[in-house]
């Protein structure tokens, strides 16, 4: 397109970002090089869900050539301040364990060395002595009076509790024809961008200042949190981000504790320090979405109109309340009635701490948890009242005429025509045909179901919503918080070329292309003429606490403010050009790279000439226009006011609408769920770039499909992480993700400069519950728990499995086995071997340095490789129930950097004509890293190790005949 | 196979995108680290270092390999191709790269290098690959941004165009 008059906005231009990214020239964090002398950090992490640190032995690691510094929690505590916690509660939040570890993967020691390989070698040489404590991972169990307490200052594990009441819920429930209730537990899921965290920090003692380069997606208000933790004012913390990011979906907000840690390490070493997170660290300890237990009850009229909701939400934020938590619980506060006009609402919100990784930002942030309960409830209401779910949705949708609509809890729904969007989706998404497919499938006895969801997708968060966690009185004391400052700067250089800078910190969404389109439209230029810079430098750029990449604020807020800045620039350009063109400023048109008189394209000046004139000839310009053209615009929507006395909160500026429906089939034999047809209707206001909007929807859909069917960030009861690799935490691949049918209905937002709303998070809110509703319909289920693993659904299809063997003590990975071996030696000889340390040393696989500490106790060091994890363990063995030479019991425990375990084996020796049959039976429980990343291999590995032990025992007792003798024996000849 | 001392750095030579390269590394150094940090070829990315995500995929003597599961010393004397070698000339894109740009088959672009390397090798071996075959191939890669639909579209489009140029 080159013809003036057409708009660039709204077109799917190829992205300017792509040429570099497709040719390997991206500049992601780890591509950006380091200053000379940079050291590299590696982090030793807790293998326990909960334990007291009794000692850390670092001498051997310090002695390793190349190691520059070793920092423990005590060292970090001495030089930094605890991260601020968002609720009024007596607890601290350190980026590294201090005295106690509270989740698997919590940093315990930071090693800084000349390179990463050496730093990791040093980790292997550090001995940490832990005294394990009982752990609690279930949020309900964590509230029990006898539950282990994570933070002593708190007394229990409840970090916050608030109740809210809007309208008259009690009266509505009293008058209701039906009360319908649902209890759900929403699991944890993870963002897992393909790039992990990276931090490079330098400290300047002369100025007491930090320079940090990190793939953080802020600054946000978190800049203030980091500066405070590092004990410097904000102007002594310079934060820069790389030009490209390998994705975030929220989780790169969680880089900030590591910024504090690595910055503190840089100060301790007096050298720049770099740290790159690996995937195992990321899955264990970056940050994940909250899991939530919800009880939701609706008051419903005989016709199916919902008159009240009663929410009881128990939010599990893991082991620490890290900023901005408990924001997940409050982000949806204005939207607790979803897409429905429900005037009476009661809410009880509780936040609990458990021995799991701390939570933070993620795609959907709070939406998946809320809508899973709400939209499952809508299906239950339909079933209870004998209605079609679509009818319950239709009856309760916010009416179009009521827009903008103030919800009971205070959100202002900016625009939308929910009813039309829904009916359009049914028509264009071929709902009739889907019903026929379902009927045909069911007629063949197949398990086919249809699910529906209607959700409101909030975007552009109100900086004040999180203060709803405080009481109105506490809020008053703290001072009001509100708004959502966005900023953009546009400037023209000495040759009149245009650069744009924003503080949006994109994580792969193509911001640079869209901004070029927006600005080109205002200035009559081509997008390729505009250069957009999106990496941030807090020391030089305009930014505010709302700056960063989150809450889907780019299209509505950042692109919008870029347009305002461009308009300001345009106004100045037209003022400069008007006298030269002999027309009033309002008659100056910017098009085709020129400024010309309206109606006379020949009376024109090149854009570059006007734009550069203040650089070259300021004396010819009126004083107010003589400065070079550089406009910084700020924008914050007035609709985002602070929560009021009644706790009404306009938590977000924009509210998109999504209506999804889908058909799924659950395999009769395997229980696998197949998505047959998925339709997702979006109203995200004005679409700025259709290709990118489609990309956000398909990407969000895939994310959500993973959460619905495969992904759960899960722990055993003892706090061991069970999903420590990409082979355990199952992110869907191209084989699992079908292409959804995407439809649009545009209702521009009246509150944003371009009419756009956010779009990237909605499917994470709508899709998990839509699939769950479809599966519930297919199998006639009352309760559905995500992820919908085939194994879970198989139980519904085929009945429960026969009783599984008892679980491991405290829920660790339990291993059992038995076997026997025949040894050509008398029992007495074997017995002597088992009680001889020197003999054992040769027998126990990987053992070095066995010592006998009492007649029946041994200690040893053992090196074992299990799958990808090879490590050293300290082993203590005890012999008991000695019944010479018939039987004994061998019990032991092992601990090392990679994990811990304990086990018992019963060994019996039976005489068989001078030879001996050794029979054994063992039970062992294993936890820690080795269980979380090599869990699937443990059984096999244990069998191999034990059989090696007995083979070695047999060899030791009865050395084998030479090979030629064995060959003759095998051939049936005697030598 | 020569025996290498674990504690010493060894000279490693191979051909990277047609150009001879040389560097020193301990035997334990991963090919990803060697490419990125010794040679400065940062187009190959690291997403998991345990062989699942596919971001580090490169071609070793024409065969696909996970650079994160390969030691640098293993490719002594080999021909290595990485994403930096795909474009026909500076400032131009290959047919496959163009198709990715046209279909918005990348967002953050972090997974893209590995996916391009797999598709490049696969489409050469199987120019008639259909959607099912492409999905099967791509199941060796994780992309968290795109939802795969645009990647499949780009791959099918590129396959069609490559067939056309082959016949032209
Ligand atoms: S980095 Fe090699 S497969 Fe993930
Ligand atoms: S484009 Fe970001 S992971 Fe694929």
Tab-separated table of C-alpha atoms and ligand atoms in Angstrom, chain A residues 194, chain B residues 107-109 111 143-145, ligand 2:
chain	number	residue	atom	x	y	z
A	194	UNK	CA	11.748	-21.371	25.503
B	107	UNK	CA	6.804	-14.512	17.537
B	108	UNK	CA	9.706	-14.400	19.953
B	109	UNK	CA	11.783	-16.381	17.470
B	111	UNK	CA	12.462	-21.747	18.902
B	143	UNK	CA	7.160	-23.478	20.444
B	144	UNK	CA	5.371	-21.699	23.210
B	145	UNK	CA	4.321	-18.611	21.239
C	2	LIG	S1	8.215	-18.208	18.526
C	2	LIG	FE1	8.524	-18.048	20.656
C	2	LIG	S2	8.830	-20.112	21.181
C	2	LIG	FE2	8.355	-20.257	19.100
